[in-house]
């Protein structure tokens, strides 16, 4: 009965959107208030008055009004109605005496079977919102039945059944007795896992399992394993499902079906956070077939389809910092049965061109542990910087449970550069360590997110490097929403180099700031110490901070106000900071966020404002 409330609500809303020939009747109610009165209105909104004679309309109004009130415990109302409008009824005026309200006299909820020792079931029953003496409302009782049925399947009690399910209403006594008894039967356990269609070694896939044979069955673990396999990018489709009967086998179709295909994950697929599956009514009916089996172990079938071995991606964009830019990527998510991968990309813009690649060698946990071997060639021609560099790097990567990523690496760089008219060629061999974490919801235009990174690098002539230095960098960025229409962004960046000979430090390691993503109001990488001729040298320290508030104007259009401050320098001093502030517009377009800012630089006498334009996500 309680489900009728939602059904009538949906039907009532739908009736308002049909053609003008449909005459929905409006109801005014006197004598009844609150949820019960609202429910009567919802039920009556479903009436098409043009389909009834006046007598039938009066009867239908009486029937639906009483039905709507019963789910709130009013079983003996007195309803006086007056239908306004002769030929075309426009509204009905109801005067309702709800009468006595049914109150709960008995609540008898019981568990039998192995679920009696399962805290999840006890919690669901303990959370039932009504108590003896409360007015009767049908919906909580209906929700309890559904939740217990879903919980039985989610936690592997496939032989479950209700041995008592009664709502006894006694209008003459204004009382109700609610009975619900669940016999869960035994809890099933995970059986053997079989794979079909995989081009990756099974041992590597088994190390990613979230369960072991013999563990108590839990649907969330199947969903999590499905999620992990998908995140490897080795497969174009992944289906992890329990085998419902002995007749089923790995020869089942690849397409998801049955209740395993009905799982809805609450967690973001990219976050690796635990997911809570929900099952539809059709899913409940299908999985109930399991009770015919004599086994209490459920074999798990994993059906996989390999991803394309060669994947190509082309991206174009524009920013006032670099002008038009384009990127071409050639990715190979797998190149052998061990799941090794290779990525290559070419980036082209006016001031910078680069070719980079990375070979990934996954370890025991492919999503968290790996070796990475990288190469890169870069040419830069910007302001007073001319540079040609080649880099190779070997790194060991770990991802922890808190989603922080640790990388320990050894990098070798050969750089031929001219900075502020001074030319050098250096070869550096330096180890480093970094920690980073990025969290986001809705990556295209995050409603919530943050990014942190800190790194330390050291070079010394003892092992042949051309320069001795200790370099530290750190950055943090936060995005938070207040309500649905207010968005706040803060950013902080820090950097420092300790060295005895700064002239040996290549431009790729020196600090510059200014531009679209640092201090707006100033040109790209135009803030740094200069020589006597006014040419940029780059700095040994960096400080940059930003605060921005955005307000939704309409739909996907947002307005923004911001203030940025920062500089690169040799001797840090707050007096040396350059500050810019301004206003902007954000449009969340189908191709990604588009940002347009007008910023005023407070410390640049030659310019009163600068326009900044960029396409692409903030993270």
Coordinates of C-alpha atoms in Angstrom, one line a residue:
X1 CA 0.0 0.0 0.0
X2 CA 2.8 2.4 0.9
X3 CA 4.3 2.0 -2.6
X4 CA 1.1 3.5 -4.0
X5 CA 2.1 6.8 -2.6
X6 CA 5.1 7.1 -5.0
X7 CA 3.2 5.6 -7.9
X8 CA 0.5 8.1 -7.6
X9 CA 3.0 10.9 -7.2
X10 CA 4.8 9.9 -10.4
X11 CA 1.5 9.5 -12.2
X12 CA 0.2 12.8 -11.0
X13 CA 3.3 14.6 -12.3
X14 CA 3.0 12.9 -15.6
X15 CA -0.6 13.9 -16.0
X16 CA 0.3 17.6 -16.0
X17 CA 2.5 17.1 -19.1
X18 CA 0.0 15.4 -21.4
X19 CA -2.1 17.2 -24.1
X20 CA -4.5 20.0 -23.3
X21 CA -7.5 17.6 -23.8
X22 CA -6.7 16.0 -20.4
X23 CA -8.6 17.8 -17.6
X24 CA -6.7 17.2 -14.4
X25 CA -8.8 18.1 -11.4
X26 CA -7.5 20.4 -8.6
X27 CA -8.4 19.6 -5.0
X28 CA -8.7 21.9 -2.1
X29 CA -8.9 20.3 1.3
X30 CA -10.2 21.5 4.6
X31 CA -9.9 19.5 7.9
X32 CA -6.8 17.5 7.0
X33 CA -3.2 18.8 6.9
X34 CA 0.3 17.5 6.5
X35 CA 1.6 14.5 4.6
X36 CA -1.9 12.8 4.5
X37 CA -3.4 15.9 2.8
X38 CA -0.6 16.1 0.3
X39 CA -1.1 12.5 -0.5
X40 CA -4.8 13.0 -1.2
X41 CA -3.8 15.8 -3.6
X42 CA -1.3 13.5 -5.4
X43 CA -3.8 10.8 -5.8
X44 CA -6.5 13.1 -7.2
X45 CA -4.1 14.7 -9.6
X46 CA -4.2 11.5 -11.6
X47 CA -7.8 11.9 -12.4
X48 CA -8.8 12.9 -15.9
X49 CA -12.2 14.4 -15.2
X50 CA -13.2 14.3 -18.9
X51 CA -13.3 10.5 -18.7
X52 CA -16.0 10.3 -16.0
X53 CA -19.6 11.1 -15.6
X54 CA -20.4 13.3 -12.6
X55 CA -21.6 10.3 -10.5
X56 CA -18.6 8.2 -11.4
X57 CA -16.3 11.1 -10.7
X58 CA -17.7 11.6 -7.2
X59 CA -17.2 7.9 -6.5
X60 CA -13.6 7.9 -7.8
X61 CA -12.8 10.9 -5.7
X62 CA -14.1 9.1 -2.6
X63 CA -12.2 5.9 -3.4
X64 CA -8.9 7.6 -4.1
X65 CA -9.1 9.9 -1.1
X66 CA -9.7 7.1 1.3
X67 CA -6.9 5.0 -0.3
X68 CA -4.5 7.9 0.1
X69 CA -5.4 8.4 3.7
X70 CA -5.1 4.7 4.7
X71 CA -1.4 4.6 4.1
X72 CA -1.2 7.3 6.9
X73 CA -3.4 5.3 9.3
X74 CA -6.8 7.0 8.7
X75 CA -9.2 4.1 8.0
X76 CA -12.5 5.7 8.9
X77 CA -12.6 9.2 7.5
X78 CA -15.8 11.1 6.7
X79 CA -15.4 13.0 3.4
X80 CA -17.8 15.6 2.1
X81 CA -17.1 16.7 -1.5
X82 CA -18.3 19.5 -3.8
X83 CA -17.3 19.3 -7.4
X84 CA -17.1 22.8 -8.9
X85 CA -18.0 23.2 -12.6
X86 CA -21.0 21.8 -14.4
X87 CA -19.9 20.7 -17.9
X88 CA -16.2 20.6 -17.3
X89 CA -15.3 19.9 -13.6
X90 CA -12.4 22.2 -12.6
X91 CA -11.8 21.4 -9.0
X92 CA -13.1 19.5 -6.1
X93 CA -13.6 20.9 -2.6
X94 CA -13.2 18.4 0.2
X95 CA -14.1 18.7 3.8
X96 CA -12.5 15.8 5.6
X97 CA -13.0 14.6 9.1
X98 CA -10.1 12.1 9.3
X99 CA -11.6 10.2 12.3
X100 CA -9.4 8.3 14.8
X101 CA -5.9 7.4 13.6
X102 CA -4.7 3.9 13.8
X103 CA -1.8 3.4 16.3
X104 CA 0.7 0.5 16.5
X105 CA -0.1 -2.0 19.2
X106 CA 2.3 -4.7 18.3
X107 CA 5.7 -4.7 16.5
X108 CA 7.0 -8.3 16.1
X109 CA 10.1 -8.5 13.9
X110 CA 12.1 -11.7 14.0
X111 CA 15.2 -13.3 12.4
X112 CA 15.9 -17.0 11.9
X113 CA 18.7 -18.8 10.2
X114 CA 22.4 -17.6 10.1
X115 CA 21.3 -14.0 9.8
X116 CA 20.5 -14.0 13.5
X117 CA 24.3 -13.5 14.0
X118 CA 24.7 -11.0 11.3
X119 CA 24.9 -7.4 12.7
X120 CA 23.8 -5.9 9.4
X121 CA 20.3 -7.4 9.7
X122 CA 20.0 -6.4 13.4
X123 CA 20.9 -2.9 12.5
X124 CA 18.2 -2.7 9.8
X125 CA 15.6 -3.9 12.2
X126 CA 16.8 -1.6 15.0
X127 CA 16.6 1.4 12.6
X128 CA 12.9 0.9 12.0
X129 CA 11.5 4.4 12.7
X130 CA 8.2 3.5 14.3
X131 CA 7.5 2.2 17.8
X132 CA 4.5 0.9 19.7
X133 CA 2.1 3.7 20.3
X134 CA 3.1 5.6 17.2
X135 CA 0.5 6.4 14.4
X136 CA 0.5 3.8 11.7
X137 CA 2.3 4.7 8.4
X138 CA 2.6 2.0 5.8
X139 CA 5.8 3.1 4.0
X140 CA 8.4 2.2 6.7
X141 CA 7.0 -1.3 6.9
X142 CA 7.2 -1.7 3.1
X143 CA 10.7 -0.4 3.1
X144 CA 11.8 -2.8 5.9
X145 CA 10.5 -5.7 3.9
X146 CA 12.4 -4.6 0.8
X147 CA 15.6 -3.8 2.7
X148 CA 15.7 -7.2 4.3
X149 CA 15.1 -8.9 1.0
X150 CA 17.9 -6.9 -0.7
X151 CA 20.2 -7.4 2.3
X152 CA 19.7 -11.2 2.1
X153 CA 20.9 -11.2 -1.5
X154 CA 23.7 -8.7 -1.0
X155 CA 25.1 -10.8 1.8
X156 CA 24.6 -14.3 0.3
X157 CA 21.5 -15.6 2.0
X158 CA 20.1 -16.9 -1.2
X159 CA 17.6 -19.3 0.5
X160 CA 15.8 -16.5 2.3
X161 CA 12.1 -16.3 2.7
X162 CA 9.5 -14.5 4.9
X163 CA 7.8 -17.0 7.1
X164 CA 5.5 -14.4 8.5
X165 CA 4.5 -11.1 6.9
X166 CA 1.4 -9.5 8.2
X167 CA -0.1 -6.1 8.8
X168 CA -3.2 -6.6 10.9
X169 CA -5.3 -3.4 11.1
X170 CA -8.3 -3.2 13.4
X171 CA -10.2 0.0 12.7
X172 CA -12.8 -0.8 15.4
X173 CA -10.0 -0.8 17.9
X174 CA -7.9 1.9 16.3
X175 CA -4.9 -0.5 16.5
X176 CA -2.5 -2.3 14.2
X177 CA -0.2 -5.3 14.6
X178 CA 2.9 -5.5 12.4
X179 CA 4.6 -8.9 12.0
X180 CA 7.6 -9.7 9.9
X181 CA 9.8 -12.8 10.3
X182 CA 12.7 -13.7 8.0
X183 CA 14.3 -17.1 7.7
X184 CA 17.6 -16.4 6.0
X185 CA 18.8 -19.9 5.7
X186 CA 22.5 -20.5 5.4
X187 CA 24.9 -17.9 4.2
X188 CA 26.6 -18.9 0.9
X189 CA 30.3 -18.6 0.4
X190 CA 32.5 -17.7 -2.6
X191 CA 33.5 -20.8 -4.6
X192 CA 36.1 -21.2 -7.3
X193 CA 36.8 -18.3 -9.8
X194 CA 37.0 -19.1 -13.5
X195 CA 38.1 -16.7 -16.3
X196 CA 37.1 -16.6 -19.9
X197 CA 38.4 -14.4 -22.7
X198 CA 41.4 -12.9 -20.9
X199 CA 44.6 -12.2 -22.7
X200 CA 46.3 -11.4 -19.4
X201 CA 47.8 -14.2 -17.2
X202 CA 45.3 -15.5 -14.7
X203 CA 47.7 -15.3 -11.8
X204 CA 47.9 -11.5 -12.3
X205 CA 44.1 -11.2 -12.3
X206 CA 43.8 -13.4 -9.2
X207 CA 46.1 -11.1 -7.2
X208 CA 43.5 -8.4 -7.7
X209 CA 40.6 -10.4 -6.2
X210 CA 38.8 -8.8 -3.3
X211 CA 37.7 -12.2 -1.9
X212 CA 39.0 -15.7 -1.5
X213 CA 37.3 -19.0 -2.0
X214 CA 35.5 -19.9 1.2
X215 CA 34.9 -16.3 2.3
X216 CA 31.2 -15.4 3.1
X217 CA 29.5 -14.0 0.0
X218 CA 29.2 -10.3 -0.3
X219 CA 27.9 -8.6 -3.4
X220 CA 30.0 -5.5 -2.8
X221 CA 33.1 -7.5 -3.1
X222 CA 32.1 -8.7 -6.6
X223 CA 31.3 -5.1 -7.6
X224 CA 34.7 -4.0 -6.2
X225 CA 36.5 -6.8 -8.2
X226 CA 34.6 -5.8 -11.3
X227 CA 35.7 -2.2 -10.7
X228 CA 39.4 -3.1 -10.2
X229 CA 39.5 -5.1 -13.5
X230 CA 38.0 -2.3 -15.3
X231 CA 40.5 0.2 -14.0
X232 CA 43.4 -1.7 -15.4
X233 CA 42.4 -0.5 -18.9
X234 CA 43.3 -4.0 -20.2
X235 CA 39.7 -4.9 -21.1
X236 CA 36.9 -3.3 -23.1
X237 CA 34.3 -5.1 -21.1
X238 CA 34.3 -6.9 -17.7
X239 CA 31.6 -9.1 -16.2
X240 CA 32.0 -10.6 -12.8
X241 CA 29.0 -12.7 -11.7
X242 CA 28.0 -15.6 -9.5
X243 CA 27.0 -18.8 -11.3
X244 CA 23.3 -19.2 -10.3
X245 CA 23.0 -22.9 -11.1
X246 CA 25.0 -25.9 -12.1
X247 CA 23.6 -25.6 -15.7
X248 CA 25.4 -22.3 -16.1
X249 CA 29.0 -22.1 -17.1
X250 CA 31.6 -19.8 -18.5
X251 CA 30.0 -20.2 -21.9
X252 CA 27.3 -17.7 -20.9
X253 CA 27.1 -14.6 -23.1
X254 CA 29.5 -11.7 -22.5
X255 CA 26.8 -9.1 -22.2
X256 CA 25.7 -8.4 -18.6
X257 CA 22.5 -9.9 -17.6
X258 CA 20.6 -11.2 -14.6
X259 CA 20.9 -9.7 -11.2
X260 CA 24.7 -9.3 -11.4
X261 CA 24.1 -6.8 -14.2
X262 CA 21.7 -4.9 -12.0
X263 CA 24.4 -3.8 -9.6
X264 CA 24.5 0.0 -9.2
X265 CA 27.7 1.4 -7.6
X266 CA 27.4 4.3 -5.2
X267 CA 31.2 5.0 -5.5
X268 CA 33.0 6.9 -8.2
X269 CA 34.6 4.3 -10.5
X270 CA 37.9 6.2 -10.4
X271 CA 38.2 6.6 -6.7
X272 CA 38.6 2.9 -5.7
X273 CA 36.4 3.5 -2.7
X274 CA 34.1 0.8 -1.5
X275 CA 30.9 0.5 -3.4
X276 CA 27.4 -0.4 -2.0
X277 CA 25.4 -2.4 -4.6
X278 CA 21.6 -2.0 -5.0
X279 CA 19.4 -4.7 -6.6
X280 CA 16.3 -4.1 -8.6
X281 CA 13.1 -6.1 -8.1
X282 CA 13.8 -8.1 -11.3
X283 CA 17.2 -9.0 -9.8
X284 CA 15.6 -10.2 -6.6
X285 CA 13.4 -12.6 -8.6
X286 CA 16.2 -14.0 -10.7
X287 CA 18.6 -14.7 -7.9
X288 CA 15.9 -16.4 -5.9
X289 CA 16.5 -19.4 -8.2
X290 CA 19.6 -20.2 -6.2
X291 CA 17.6 -21.8 -3.4
X292 CA 17.1 -24.8 -5.5
X293 CA 20.8 -25.7 -5.3
X294 CA 22.2 -28.0 -2.6
X295 CA 25.5 -26.2 -2.6
X296 CA 26.4 -23.4 -0.2
X297 CA 29.3 -22.3 -2.4
X298 CA 28.8 -20.0 -5.4
X299 CA 31.3 -20.2 -8.2
X300 CA 32.3 -16.9 -9.7
X301 CA 32.6 -16.5 -13.5
X302 CA 34.7 -13.7 -14.9
X303 CA 34.0 -12.9 -18.6
X304 CA 36.5 -10.5 -20.2
X305 CA 37.0 -8.9 -23.6
X306 CA 40.4 -7.5 -24.4
X307 CA 40.8 -3.7 -25.0
X308 CA 42.1 -2.5 -28.3
X309 CA 45.9 -2.9 -28.3
X310 CA 46.5 0.4 -30.0
X311 CA 44.5 3.5 -28.9
X312 CA 44.9 7.0 -30.4
X313 CA 43.8 10.3 -29.0
X314 CA 44.0 13.9 -30.5
X315 CA 43.3 17.0 -28.4
X316 CA 43.3 20.7 -29.4
X317 CA 43.0 23.7 -27.2
X318 CA 43.9 27.3 -26.7
X319 CA 45.3 29.4 -23.9
X320 CA 46.6 33.0 -23.8
X321 CA 49.8 31.7 -22.2
X322 CA 50.8 29.5 -25.1
X323 CA 48.3 30.2 -27.9
X324 CA 46.9 27.3 -29.9
X325 CA 48.1 23.9 -28.7
X326 CA 47.6 20.3 -29.8
X327 CA 48.3 16.9 -28.4
X328 CA 48.5 13.5 -30.1
X329 CA 48.7 10.4 -28.0
X330 CA 49.4 6.7 -28.9
X331 CA 48.5 4.5 -26.0
X332 CA 49.0 0.7 -25.7
X333 CA 47.3 -0.4 -22.5
X334 CA 48.8 -3.9 -22.9
X335 CA 51.6 -5.2 -25.0
X336 CA 52.0 -8.7 -23.5
X337 CA 50.3 -11.2 -21.2
X338 CA 51.9 -9.6 -18.1
X339 CA 49.9 -6.4 -18.8
X340 CA 52.9 -4.2 -19.5
X341 CA 51.8 -0.9 -21.1
X342 CA 53.4 1.8 -23.3
X343 CA 52.2 5.4 -23.8
X344 CA 53.6 8.0 -26.2
X345 CA 52.5 11.5 -26.8
X346 CA 53.4 14.6 -28.8
X347 CA 52.6 18.1 -27.6
X348 CA 52.9 21.2 -29.8
X349 CA 52.5 24.9 -28.9
X350 CA 54.2 28.1 -29.8
X351 CA 56.7 28.3 -26.9
X352 CA 57.1 24.5 -26.3
X353 CA 57.2 21.3 -28.2
X354 CA 57.8 17.9 -26.6
X355 CA 57.8 14.2 -27.2
X356 CA 57.3 11.9 -24.2
X357 CA 56.7 8.3 -23.5
X358 CA 56.4 5.9 -20.5
X359 CA 56.7 2.1 -20.2
X360 CA 54.7 0.7 -17.3
X361 CA 55.6 -2.6 -15.7
X362 CA 52.9 -3.6 -13.2
X363 CA 53.8 -5.6 -10.1
X364 CA 51.8 -7.8 -7.8
X365 CA 49.0 -5.3 -7.5
X366 CA 48.8 -3.7 -10.9
X367 CA 46.7 -0.8 -9.8
X368 CA 49.0 0.2 -7.0
X369 CA 52.5 -1.0 -7.6
X370 CA 54.5 -0.6 -10.7
X371 CA 57.8 0.4 -12.3
X372 CA 57.8 3.2 -14.8
X373 CA 60.5 3.9 -17.4
X374 CA 60.1 7.3 -19.1
X375 CA 61.8 9.3 -21.8
X376 CA 61.3 12.8 -23.1
X377 CA 62.5 15.4 -25.5
X378 CA 61.6 19.1 -25.1
X379 CA 62.3 22.3 -27.0
X380 CA 61.4 25.6 -25.3
X381 CA 61.6 29.1 -26.8
X382 CA 59.8 31.6 -24.5
X383 CA 60.7 35.1 -23.4
X384 CA 64.5 34.9 -22.5
X385 CA 64.7 31.1 -22.4
X386 CA 66.0 28.9 -25.2
X387 CA 66.3 25.2 -24.2
X388 CA 66.7 21.8 -25.7
X389 CA 66.6 18.9 -23.3
X390 CA 66.5 15.1 -23.3
X391 CA 65.5 13.1 -20.2
X392 CA 65.2 9.5 -19.2
X393 CA 63.8 8.3 -15.8
X394 CA 63.3 5.1 -13.9
X395 CA 60.7 5.2 -11.1
X396 CA 59.1 2.9 -8.6
X397 CA 55.4 3.8 -7.8
X398 CA 53.2 2.8 -4.8
X399 CA 49.6 3.8 -4.2
X400 CA 48.4 3.6 -0.5
X401 CA 45.0 2.9 0.9
X402 CA 44.6 6.7 1.6
X403 CA 45.1 7.2 -2.2
X404 CA 48.5 9.0 -1.7
X405 CA 50.9 8.0 -4.4
X406 CA 54.6 7.7 -3.6
X407 CA 57.2 7.7 -6.4
X408 CA 60.9 7.2 -6.0
X409 CA 62.9 7.9 -9.2
X410 CA 66.2 8.4 -10.7
X411 CA 66.3 11.0 -13.5
X412 CA 69.0 11.8 -16.0
X413 CA 68.8 15.1 -18.0
X414 CA 71.0 16.5 -20.8
X415 CA 70.0 20.2 -21.4
X416 CA 71.6 22.7 -23.8
X417 CA 70.2 26.1 -22.9
X418 CA 70.5 29.9 -23.2
X419 CA 69.0 31.9 -20.4
X420 CA 69.2 35.7 -20.5
X421 CA 72.0 35.6 -23.0
X422 CA 74.1 33.1 -21.1
X423 CA 74.6 29.6 -22.7
X424 CA 75.4 26.4 -20.9
X425 CA 75.2 22.6 -21.5
X426 CA 74.7 20.5 -18.4
X427 CA 74.2 16.8 -17.7
X428 CA 72.4 16.0 -14.5
X429 CA 71.8 12.7 -12.7
X430 CA 69.6 13.1 -9.7
X431 CA 67.3 11.0 -7.6
X432 CA 64.0 12.2 -6.2
X433 CA 61.0 11.3 -4.2
X434 CA 57.4 12.6 -4.5
X435 CA 54.1 12.2 -2.8
X436 CA 50.9 13.2 -4.6
X437 CA 47.2 12.8 -4.3
X438 CA 44.3 13.9 -6.5
X439 CA 40.7 13.5 -5.4
X440 CA 37.7 14.8 -7.4
X441 CA 34.0 14.4 -8.0
X442 CA 32.9 15.1 -11.6
X443 CA 36.4 15.6 -13.1
X444 CA 35.3 17.8 -16.0
X445 CA 34.0 20.6 -13.6
X446 CA 34.6 19.4 -10.1
X447 CA 32.0 20.1 -7.4
X448 CA 34.5 18.8 -4.9
X449 CA 38.2 18.0 -5.2
X450 CA 41.7 18.7 -4.0
X451 CA 45.2 18.0 -5.3
X452 CA 48.5 17.9 -3.3
X453 CA 52.0 17.2 -4.4
X454 CA 55.4 17.6 -2.7
X455 CA 58.8 16.5 -4.2
X456 CA 62.4 16.5 -3.2
X457 CA 65.3 16.1 -5.7
X458 CA 69.1 16.2 -5.1
X459 CA 72.1 16.3 -7.5
X460 CA 75.8 16.1 -6.7
X461 CA 79.1 16.1 -8.5
X462 CA 80.1 12.9 -6.6
X463 CA 78.2 10.8 -9.2
X464 CA 79.1 13.0 -12.2
X465 CA 76.3 15.6 -12.3
X466 CA 77.3 19.1 -13.7
X467 CA 75.5 20.8 -10.8
X468 CA 75.1 20.4 -7.0
X469 CA 71.6 21.2 -5.8
X470 CA 68.7 20.3 -3.5
X471 CA 65.3 21.2 -4.9
X472 CA 61.9 21.1 -3.2
X473 CA 58.5 21.8 -4.7
X474 CA 55.0 21.7 -3.2
X475 CA 51.6 22.6 -4.4
X476 CA 48.0 22.3 -3.1
X477 CA 44.7 23.2 -4.7
X478 CA 41.2 22.9 -3.2
X479 CA 37.7 23.1 -4.8
X480 CA 34.6 23.2 -2.6
X481 CA 30.9 23.9 -3.2
X482 CA 28.6 25.7 -0.8
X483 CA 25.1 24.9 -1.9
X484 CA 24.4 24.3 -5.6
X485 CA 25.5 27.7 -6.9
X486 CA 28.6 28.8 -5.0
X487 CA 32.1 27.4 -5.8
X488 CA 35.4 28.2 -4.1
X489 CA 38.9 27.5 -5.4
X490 CA 42.2 28.1 -3.5
X491 CA 45.7 27.4 -4.7
X492 CA 49.2 27.6 -3.2
X493 CA 52.5 26.8 -4.7
X494 CA 56.0 26.8 -3.2
X495 CA 59.5 26.0 -4.4
X496 CA 63.1 26.4 -3.4
X497 CA 66.6 25.4 -4.8
X498 CA 69.7 25.3 -2.6
X499 CA 72.8 25.5 -4.8
X500 CA 76.3 27.1 -4.9
X501 CA 76.3 27.8 -8.6
X502 CA 72.9 28.9 -9.9
X503 CA 74.2 29.4 -13.4
X504 CA 74.5 25.6 -13.8
X505 CA 70.8 25.1 -13.0
X506 CA 68.9 24.6 -16.3
X507 CA 65.7 26.5 -17.1
X508 CA 63.6 23.4 -16.6
X509 CA 64.5 23.4 -12.9
X510 CA 64.5 27.2 -12.3
X511 CA 61.3 28.9 -11.1
X512 CA 59.1 31.3 -13.2
X513 CA 55.6 32.4 -12.5
X514 CA 52.8 34.5 -14.1
X515 CA 50.1 33.5 -16.5
X516 CA 46.7 31.7 -16.7
X517 CA 47.3 29.1 -14.1
X518 CA 49.5 31.1 -11.6
X519 CA 49.4 34.9 -11.2
X520 CA 46.8 36.3 -13.6
X521 CA 47.4 39.9 -14.9
X522 CA 50.9 39.1 -15.9
X523 CA 52.3 37.3 -19.0
X524 CA 53.2 33.7 -19.0
X525 CA 56.4 33.0 -16.9
X526 CA 57.2 36.7 -16.9
X527 CA 57.8 37.0 -13.1
X528 CA 61.3 36.1 -12.0
X529 CA 64.6 37.8 -11.2
X530 CA 66.2 39.8 -14.1
X531 CA 69.7 40.7 -15.0
X532 CA 71.0 44.3 -15.6
X533 CA 69.5 44.3 -19.1
X534 CA 66.1 43.3 -17.8
X535 CA 66.3 39.8 -19.1
X536 CA 64.7 37.0 -17.1
X537 CA 67.1 34.7 -15.1
X538 CA 64.7 32.5 -13.2
X539 CA 64.5 32.3 -9.5
X540 CA 65.7 30.1 -6.7
X541 CA 62.4 30.4 -4.7
X542 CA 58.8 30.4 -5.7
X543 CA 55.6 31.5 -4.0
X544 CA 52.2 31.7 -5.7
X545 CA 48.8 31.8 -4.1
X546 CA 45.3 32.3 -5.4
X547 CA 41.7 32.6 -4.1
X548 CA 38.6 32.5 -6.4
X549 CA 34.9 32.6 -5.8
X550 CA 32.4 31.5 -8.5
X551 CA 28.7 32.0 -8.6
X552 CA 26.3 30.3 -11.0
X553 CA 24.6 32.8 -13.2
X554 CA 22.3 30.3 -15.1
X555 CA 22.6 26.7 -16.1
X556 CA 26.3 26.0 -17.1
X557 CA 27.3 29.7 -16.9
X558 CA 29.3 30.9 -13.9
X559 CA 30.7 34.3 -12.9
X560 CA 34.1 34.5 -11.1
X561 CA 36.0 37.0 -9.0
X562 CA 39.7 36.2 -8.0
X563 CA 42.9 37.5 -6.6
X564 CA 46.3 36.0 -7.3
X565 CA 49.7 36.9 -5.8
X566 CA 53.2 35.5 -6.1
X567 CA 56.7 35.7 -7.6
X568 CA 59.9 33.8 -8.3
X569 CA 62.9 35.3 -6.5
X570 CA 66.4 34.7 -5.1
X571 CA 65.7 36.1 -1.6
X572 CA 62.2 35.6 -0.5
X573 CA 60.4 38.7 0.7
X574 CA 56.7 39.5 1.0
X575 CA 57.4 43.0 -0.5
X576 CA 58.5 41.3 -3.7
X577 CA 55.1 39.7 -4.4
X578 CA 53.2 40.7 -7.5
X579 CA 49.4 40.8 -7.2
X580 CA 46.6 40.7 -9.8
X581 CA 42.8 40.6 -9.4
X582 CA 39.9 40.5 -11.7
X583 CA 36.6 39.0 -12.9
X584 CA 35.9 36.1 -15.1
X585 CA 33.3 34.0 -16.9
X586 CA 33.1 30.1 -16.9
X587 CA 31.1 28.0 -19.3
X588 CA 30.9 24.3 -18.8
X589 CA 30.8 23.4 -22.5
X590 CA 30.4 20.0 -24.1
X591 CA 34.1 20.0 -24.8
X592 CA 35.1 21.0 -21.3
X593 CA 35.2 24.1 -19.2
X594 CA 36.0 27.4 -21.0
X595 CA 37.5 30.2 -18.8
X596 CA 37.7 33.9 -19.7
X597 CA 39.3 36.3 -17.2
X598 CA 40.1 40.0 -17.2
X599 CA 42.8 40.7 -14.6
X600 CA 44.4 43.9 -13.4
X601 CA 48.1 43.7 -12.4
X602 CA 48.7 46.0 -9.4
X603 CA 52.5 45.9 -9.8
X604 CA 52.9 46.4 -13.6
X605 CA 53.0 50.1 -14.6
X606 CA 53.1 49.3 -18.3
X607 CA 49.8 47.3 -18.4
X608 CA 46.4 48.1 -16.8
X609 CA 44.8 44.8 -17.6
X610 CA 45.4 41.5 -19.3
X611 CA 43.0 39.0 -20.9
X612 CA 43.3 35.3 -20.0
X613 CA 41.5 32.6 -21.9
X614 CA 41.8 28.8 -21.5
X615 CA 40.0 25.6 -22.3
X616 CA 40.3 22.5 -20.1
X617 CA 39.7 21.2 -16.6
X618 CA 41.2 22.7 -13.5
X619 CA 42.8 19.4 -12.4

